[in-house]
Coordinates of N, CA, C and O in Angstrom, one line a residue:
X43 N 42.7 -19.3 50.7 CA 41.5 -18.9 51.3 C 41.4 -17.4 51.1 O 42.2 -16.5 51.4
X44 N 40.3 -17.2 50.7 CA 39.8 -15.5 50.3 C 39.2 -15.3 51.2 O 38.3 -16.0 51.5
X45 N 39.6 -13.7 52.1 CA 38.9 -13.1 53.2 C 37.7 -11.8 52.9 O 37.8 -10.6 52.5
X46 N 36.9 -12.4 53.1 CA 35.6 -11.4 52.5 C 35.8 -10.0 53.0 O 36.1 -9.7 54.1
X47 N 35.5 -9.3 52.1 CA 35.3 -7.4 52.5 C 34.6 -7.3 53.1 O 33.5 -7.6 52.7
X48 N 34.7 -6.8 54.7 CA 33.5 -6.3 55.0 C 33.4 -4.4 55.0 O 34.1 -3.5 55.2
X49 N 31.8 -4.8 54.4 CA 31.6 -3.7 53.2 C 31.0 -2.6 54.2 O 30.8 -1.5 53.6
X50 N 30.6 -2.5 55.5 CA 29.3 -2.2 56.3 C 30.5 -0.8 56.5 O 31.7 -0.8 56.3
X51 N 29.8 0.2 57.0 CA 30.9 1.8 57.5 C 31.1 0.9 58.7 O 31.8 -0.1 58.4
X52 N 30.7 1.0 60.1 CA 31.1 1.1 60.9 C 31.9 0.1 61.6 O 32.5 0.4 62.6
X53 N 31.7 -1.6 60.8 CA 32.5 -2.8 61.0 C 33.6 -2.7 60.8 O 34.6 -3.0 61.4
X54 N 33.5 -2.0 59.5 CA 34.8 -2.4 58.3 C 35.7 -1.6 59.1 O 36.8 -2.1 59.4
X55 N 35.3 0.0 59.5 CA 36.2 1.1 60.0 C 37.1 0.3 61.5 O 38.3 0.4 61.7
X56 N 36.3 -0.5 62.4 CA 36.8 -0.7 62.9 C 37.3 -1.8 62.9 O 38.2 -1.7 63.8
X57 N 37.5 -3.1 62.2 CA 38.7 -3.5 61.5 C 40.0 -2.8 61.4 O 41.1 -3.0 61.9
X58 N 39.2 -1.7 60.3 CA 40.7 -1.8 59.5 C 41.6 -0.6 61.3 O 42.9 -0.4 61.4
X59 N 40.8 -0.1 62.3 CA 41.3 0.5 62.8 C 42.1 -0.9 63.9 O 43.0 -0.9 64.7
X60 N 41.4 -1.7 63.7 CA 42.5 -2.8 64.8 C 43.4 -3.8 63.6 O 44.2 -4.7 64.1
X61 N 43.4 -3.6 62.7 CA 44.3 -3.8 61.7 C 45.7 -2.8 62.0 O 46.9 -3.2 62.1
X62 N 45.2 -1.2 62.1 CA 46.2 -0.6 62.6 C 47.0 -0.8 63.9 O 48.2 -0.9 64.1
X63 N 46.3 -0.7 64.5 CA 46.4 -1.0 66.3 C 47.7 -1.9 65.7 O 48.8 -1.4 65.4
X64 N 47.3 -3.1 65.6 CA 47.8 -4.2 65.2 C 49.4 -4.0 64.7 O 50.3 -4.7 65.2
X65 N 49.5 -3.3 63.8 CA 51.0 -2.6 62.5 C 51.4 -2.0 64.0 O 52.2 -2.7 64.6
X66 N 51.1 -1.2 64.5 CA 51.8 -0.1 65.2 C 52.6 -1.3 66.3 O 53.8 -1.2 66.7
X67 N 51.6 -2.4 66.8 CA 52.1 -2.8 67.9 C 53.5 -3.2 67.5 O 54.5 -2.9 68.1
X68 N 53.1 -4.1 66.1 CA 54.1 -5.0 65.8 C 55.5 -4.3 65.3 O 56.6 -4.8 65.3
X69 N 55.0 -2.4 65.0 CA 56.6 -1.5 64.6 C 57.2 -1.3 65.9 O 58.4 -1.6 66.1
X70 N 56.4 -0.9 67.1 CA 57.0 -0.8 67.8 C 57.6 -2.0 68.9 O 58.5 -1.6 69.5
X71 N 57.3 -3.2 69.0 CA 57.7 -4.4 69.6 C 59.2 -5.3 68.9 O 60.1 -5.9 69.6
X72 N 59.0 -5.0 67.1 CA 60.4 -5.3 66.3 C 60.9 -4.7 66.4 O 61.9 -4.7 67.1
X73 N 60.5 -3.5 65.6 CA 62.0 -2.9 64.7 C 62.6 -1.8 65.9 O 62.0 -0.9 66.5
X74 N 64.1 -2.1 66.2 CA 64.5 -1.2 67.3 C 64.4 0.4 67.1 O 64.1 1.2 68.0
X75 N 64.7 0.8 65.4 CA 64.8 2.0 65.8 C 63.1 3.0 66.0 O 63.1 4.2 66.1
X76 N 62.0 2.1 65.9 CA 61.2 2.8 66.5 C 60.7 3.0 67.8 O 59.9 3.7 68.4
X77 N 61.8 1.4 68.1 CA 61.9 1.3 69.9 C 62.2 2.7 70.5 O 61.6 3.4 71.3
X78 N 63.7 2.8 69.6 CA 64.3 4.5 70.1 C 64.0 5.3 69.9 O 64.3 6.3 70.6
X79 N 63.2 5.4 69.1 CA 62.0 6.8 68.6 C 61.2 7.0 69.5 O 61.0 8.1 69.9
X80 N 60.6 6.0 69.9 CA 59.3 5.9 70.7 C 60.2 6.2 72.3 O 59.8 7.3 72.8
X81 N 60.8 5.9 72.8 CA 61.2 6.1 73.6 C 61.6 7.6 74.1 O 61.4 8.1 75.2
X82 N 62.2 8.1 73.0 CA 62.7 9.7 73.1 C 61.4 10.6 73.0 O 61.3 11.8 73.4
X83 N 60.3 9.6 72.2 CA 59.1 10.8 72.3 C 58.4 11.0 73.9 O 58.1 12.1 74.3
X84 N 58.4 9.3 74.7 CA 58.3 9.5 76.0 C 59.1 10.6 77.2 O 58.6 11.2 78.2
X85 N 60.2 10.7 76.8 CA 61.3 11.6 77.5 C 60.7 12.8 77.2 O 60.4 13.7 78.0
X86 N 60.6 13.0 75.7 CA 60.2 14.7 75.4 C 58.9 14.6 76.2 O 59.1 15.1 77.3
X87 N 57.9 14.2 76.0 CA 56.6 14.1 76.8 C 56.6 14.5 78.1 O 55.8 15.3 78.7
X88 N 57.8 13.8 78.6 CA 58.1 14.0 80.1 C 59.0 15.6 80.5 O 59.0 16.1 81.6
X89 N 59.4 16.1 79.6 CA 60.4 17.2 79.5 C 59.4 18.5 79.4 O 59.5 19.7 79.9
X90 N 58.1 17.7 78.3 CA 57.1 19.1 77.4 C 56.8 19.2 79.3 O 57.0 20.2 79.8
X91 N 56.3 18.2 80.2 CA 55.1 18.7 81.5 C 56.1 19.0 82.1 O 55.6 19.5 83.2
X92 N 57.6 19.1 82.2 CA 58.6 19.3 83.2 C 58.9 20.7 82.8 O 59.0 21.6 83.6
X93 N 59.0 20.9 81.4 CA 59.2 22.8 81.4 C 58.4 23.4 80.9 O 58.6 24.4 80.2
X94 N 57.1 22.7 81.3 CA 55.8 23.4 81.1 C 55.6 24.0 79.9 O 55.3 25.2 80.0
X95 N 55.6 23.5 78.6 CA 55.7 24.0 77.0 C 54.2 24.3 77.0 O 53.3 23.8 77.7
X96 N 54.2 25.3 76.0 CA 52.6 25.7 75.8 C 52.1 24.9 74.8 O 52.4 23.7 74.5
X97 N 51.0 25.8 74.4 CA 50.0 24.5 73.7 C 50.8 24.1 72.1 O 51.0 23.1 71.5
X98 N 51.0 25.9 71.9 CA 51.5 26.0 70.4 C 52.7 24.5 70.0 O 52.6 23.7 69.1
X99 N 53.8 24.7 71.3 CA 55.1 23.9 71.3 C 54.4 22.4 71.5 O 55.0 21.5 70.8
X100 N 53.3 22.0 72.3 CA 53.0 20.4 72.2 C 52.3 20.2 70.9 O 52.3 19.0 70.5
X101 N 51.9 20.9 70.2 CA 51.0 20.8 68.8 C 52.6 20.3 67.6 O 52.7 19.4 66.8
X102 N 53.6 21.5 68.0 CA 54.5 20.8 67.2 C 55.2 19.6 67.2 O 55.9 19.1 66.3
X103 N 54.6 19.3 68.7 CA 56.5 18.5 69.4 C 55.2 17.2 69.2 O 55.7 16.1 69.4
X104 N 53.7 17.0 68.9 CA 53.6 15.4 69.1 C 53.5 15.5 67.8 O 53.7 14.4 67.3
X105 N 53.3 16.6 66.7 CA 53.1 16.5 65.1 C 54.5 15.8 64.8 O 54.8 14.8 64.2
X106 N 55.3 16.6 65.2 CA 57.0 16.0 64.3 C 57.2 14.6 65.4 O 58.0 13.9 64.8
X107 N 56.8 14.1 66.3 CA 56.8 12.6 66.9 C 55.6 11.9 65.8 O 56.1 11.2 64.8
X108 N 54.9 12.0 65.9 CA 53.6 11.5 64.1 C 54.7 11.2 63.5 O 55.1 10.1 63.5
X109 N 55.3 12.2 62.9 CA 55.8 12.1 61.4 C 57.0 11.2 61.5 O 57.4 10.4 60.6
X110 N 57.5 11.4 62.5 CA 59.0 10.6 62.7 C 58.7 9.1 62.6 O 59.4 8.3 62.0
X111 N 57.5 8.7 63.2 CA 57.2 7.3 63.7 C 56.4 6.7 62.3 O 56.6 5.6 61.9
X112 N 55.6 7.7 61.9 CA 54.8 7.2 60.5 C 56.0 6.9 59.2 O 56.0 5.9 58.5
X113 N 56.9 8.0 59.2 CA 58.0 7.7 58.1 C 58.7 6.4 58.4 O 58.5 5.4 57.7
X114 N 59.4 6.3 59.4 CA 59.7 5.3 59.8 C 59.2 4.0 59.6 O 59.9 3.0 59.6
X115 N 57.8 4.0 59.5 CA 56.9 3.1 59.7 C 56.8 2.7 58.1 O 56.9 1.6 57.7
X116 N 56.7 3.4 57.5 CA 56.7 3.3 55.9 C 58.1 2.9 55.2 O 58.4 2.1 54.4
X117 N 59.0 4.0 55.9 CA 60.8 2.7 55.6 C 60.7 1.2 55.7 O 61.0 0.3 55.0
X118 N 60.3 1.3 57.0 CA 60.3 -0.4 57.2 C 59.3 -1.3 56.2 O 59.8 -2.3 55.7
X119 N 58.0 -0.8 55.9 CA 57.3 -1.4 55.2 C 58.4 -1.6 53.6 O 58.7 -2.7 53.3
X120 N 58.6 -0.7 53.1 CA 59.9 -0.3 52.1 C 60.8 -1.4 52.0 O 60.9 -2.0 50.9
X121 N 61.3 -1.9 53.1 CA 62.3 -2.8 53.3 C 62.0 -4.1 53.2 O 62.7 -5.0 52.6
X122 N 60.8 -4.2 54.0 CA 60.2 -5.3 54.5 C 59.8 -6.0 52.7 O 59.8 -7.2 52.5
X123 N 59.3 -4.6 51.3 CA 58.9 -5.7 50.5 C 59.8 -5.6 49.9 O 59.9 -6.7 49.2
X124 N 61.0 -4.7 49.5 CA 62.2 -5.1 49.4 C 62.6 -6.3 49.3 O 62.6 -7.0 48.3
X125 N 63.0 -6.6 50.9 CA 63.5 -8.1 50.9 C 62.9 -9.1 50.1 O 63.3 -10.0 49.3
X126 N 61.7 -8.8 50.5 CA 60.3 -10.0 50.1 C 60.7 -10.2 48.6 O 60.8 -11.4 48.1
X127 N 61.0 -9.1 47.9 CA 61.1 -9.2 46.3 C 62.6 -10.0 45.8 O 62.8 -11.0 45.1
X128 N 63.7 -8.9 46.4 CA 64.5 -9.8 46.1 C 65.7 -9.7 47.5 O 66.3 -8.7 47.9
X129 N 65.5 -11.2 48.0 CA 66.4 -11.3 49.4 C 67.6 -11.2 49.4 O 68.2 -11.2 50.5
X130 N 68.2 -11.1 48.4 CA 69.8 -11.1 48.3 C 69.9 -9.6 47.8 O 69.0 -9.1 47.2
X131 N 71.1 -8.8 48.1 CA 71.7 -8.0 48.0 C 71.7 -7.6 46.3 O 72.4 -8.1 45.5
X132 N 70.7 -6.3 46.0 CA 70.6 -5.9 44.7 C 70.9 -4.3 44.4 O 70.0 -3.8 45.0
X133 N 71.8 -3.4 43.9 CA 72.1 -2.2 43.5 C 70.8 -1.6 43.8 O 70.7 -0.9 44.8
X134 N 70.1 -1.7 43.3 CA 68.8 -1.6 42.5 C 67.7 -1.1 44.4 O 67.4 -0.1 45.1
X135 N 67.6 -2.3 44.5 CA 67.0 -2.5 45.9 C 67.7 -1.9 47.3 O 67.2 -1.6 48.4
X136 N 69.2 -1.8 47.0 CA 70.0 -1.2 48.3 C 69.5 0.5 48.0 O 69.3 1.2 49.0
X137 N 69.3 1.1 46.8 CA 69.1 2.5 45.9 C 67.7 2.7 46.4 O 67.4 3.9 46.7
X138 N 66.8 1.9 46.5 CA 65.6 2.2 46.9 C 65.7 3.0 48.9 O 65.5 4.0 49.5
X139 N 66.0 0.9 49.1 CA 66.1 1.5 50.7 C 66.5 2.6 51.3 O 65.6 3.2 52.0
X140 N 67.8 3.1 51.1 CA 68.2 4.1 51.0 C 68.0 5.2 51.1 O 68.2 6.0 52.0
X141 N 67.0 5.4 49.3 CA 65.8 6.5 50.0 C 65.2 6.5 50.4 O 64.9 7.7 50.7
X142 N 64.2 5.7 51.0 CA 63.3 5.5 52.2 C 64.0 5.7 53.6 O 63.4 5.8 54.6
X143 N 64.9 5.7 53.5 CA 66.2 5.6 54.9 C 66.1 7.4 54.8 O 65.8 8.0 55.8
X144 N 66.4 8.1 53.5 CA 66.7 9.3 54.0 C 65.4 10.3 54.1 O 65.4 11.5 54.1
X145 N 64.5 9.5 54.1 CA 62.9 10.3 54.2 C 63.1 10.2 55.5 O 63.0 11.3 56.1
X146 N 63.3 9.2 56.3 CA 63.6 9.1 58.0 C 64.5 10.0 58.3 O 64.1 10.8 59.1
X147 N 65.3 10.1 58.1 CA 66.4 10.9 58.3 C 66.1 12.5 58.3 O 66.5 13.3 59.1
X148 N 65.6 12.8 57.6 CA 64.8 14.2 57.0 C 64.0 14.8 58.3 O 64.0 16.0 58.8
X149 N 63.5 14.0 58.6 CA 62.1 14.0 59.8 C 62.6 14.2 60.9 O 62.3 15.0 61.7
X150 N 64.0 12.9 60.9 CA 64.4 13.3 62.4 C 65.5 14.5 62.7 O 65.9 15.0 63.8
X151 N 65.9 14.8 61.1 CA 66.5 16.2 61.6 C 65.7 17.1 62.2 O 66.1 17.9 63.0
X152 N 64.2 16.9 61.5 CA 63.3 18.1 61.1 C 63.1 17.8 63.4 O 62.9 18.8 64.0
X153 N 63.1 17.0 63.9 CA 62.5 16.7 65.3 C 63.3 17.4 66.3 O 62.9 18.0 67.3
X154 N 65.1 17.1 65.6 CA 65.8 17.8 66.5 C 65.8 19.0 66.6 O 66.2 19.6 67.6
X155 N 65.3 19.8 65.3 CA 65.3 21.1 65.5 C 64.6 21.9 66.1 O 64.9 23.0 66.5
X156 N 63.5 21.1 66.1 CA 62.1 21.2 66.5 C 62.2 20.8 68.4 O 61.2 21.0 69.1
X157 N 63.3 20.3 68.8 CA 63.5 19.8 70.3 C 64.6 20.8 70.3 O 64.7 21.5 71.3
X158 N 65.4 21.0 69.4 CA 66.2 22.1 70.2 C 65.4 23.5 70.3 O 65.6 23.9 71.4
X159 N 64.5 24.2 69.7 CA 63.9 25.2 69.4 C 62.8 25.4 70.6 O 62.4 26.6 71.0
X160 N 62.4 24.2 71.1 CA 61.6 23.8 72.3 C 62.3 24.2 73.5 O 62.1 25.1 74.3
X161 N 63.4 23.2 73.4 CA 63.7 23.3 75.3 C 65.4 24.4 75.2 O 65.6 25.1 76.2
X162 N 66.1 24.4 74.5 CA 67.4 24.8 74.5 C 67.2 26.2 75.0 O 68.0 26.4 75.9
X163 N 66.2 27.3 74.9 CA 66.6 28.4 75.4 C 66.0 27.7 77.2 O 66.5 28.1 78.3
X164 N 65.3 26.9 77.2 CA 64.7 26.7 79.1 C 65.7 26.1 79.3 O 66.0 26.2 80.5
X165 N 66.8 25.0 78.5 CA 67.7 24.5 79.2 C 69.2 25.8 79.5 O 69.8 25.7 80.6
X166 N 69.5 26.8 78.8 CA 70.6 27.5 79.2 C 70.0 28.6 80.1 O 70.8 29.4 80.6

């Protein structure tokens, strides 16, 4: 069964925007470690109104939560056709993941620095 394009601006946009809705729910509902991501962005959230960060510091601290959650979101996709291609254990395919693993990793260094840089001088 072939699903027709809809071609129109303002249908189509909102599709493909509950298309998205849709991905996000389903990253954050599966996969745990965007459970834990998502979670620690709530805490920092709760921390930015608790030691009253300025505007400059919320502009950084939800930009590097974006990026952590979007990279993330794109590993898993990585993985997801990975497997799909080949389900069994391949050099080739572990070499991929991998790097999609360390684009995540990159990000969430880049978050911690970016949360220590935030609250470490209001926490001592």
């Amino acid at each position: 069964m072939e699903l027709k394009k809809d071609n129109t601006f303002f249908t189509g946009r909102l599709k493909s925007v509950g298309f998205a809705v849709k991905g996000a729910i389903k990253l954050i509902t599966t996969e745990h470690s965007v459970m834990v991501q998502s979670s620690i962005a709530v805490l920092m959230i709760a921390a930015g109104f608790y030691f009253n960060i300025s505007q400059t510091e919320w502009m950084f601290q939800i930009l590097i939560f974006g990026l952590v959650l979007s990279i993330e979101g794109l590993n898993t996709a990585v993985e997801k056709i990975a497997d799909f291609i080949h389900p069994d254990y391949h050099e080739r395919i572990g070499f991929i993941k991998d790097i999609a693993a360390g684009a995540v990793f990159f990000a969430a260094m880049s978050a911690i620095a970016i949360g220590l840089i935030i609250y470490l001088p209001r926490i001592i």
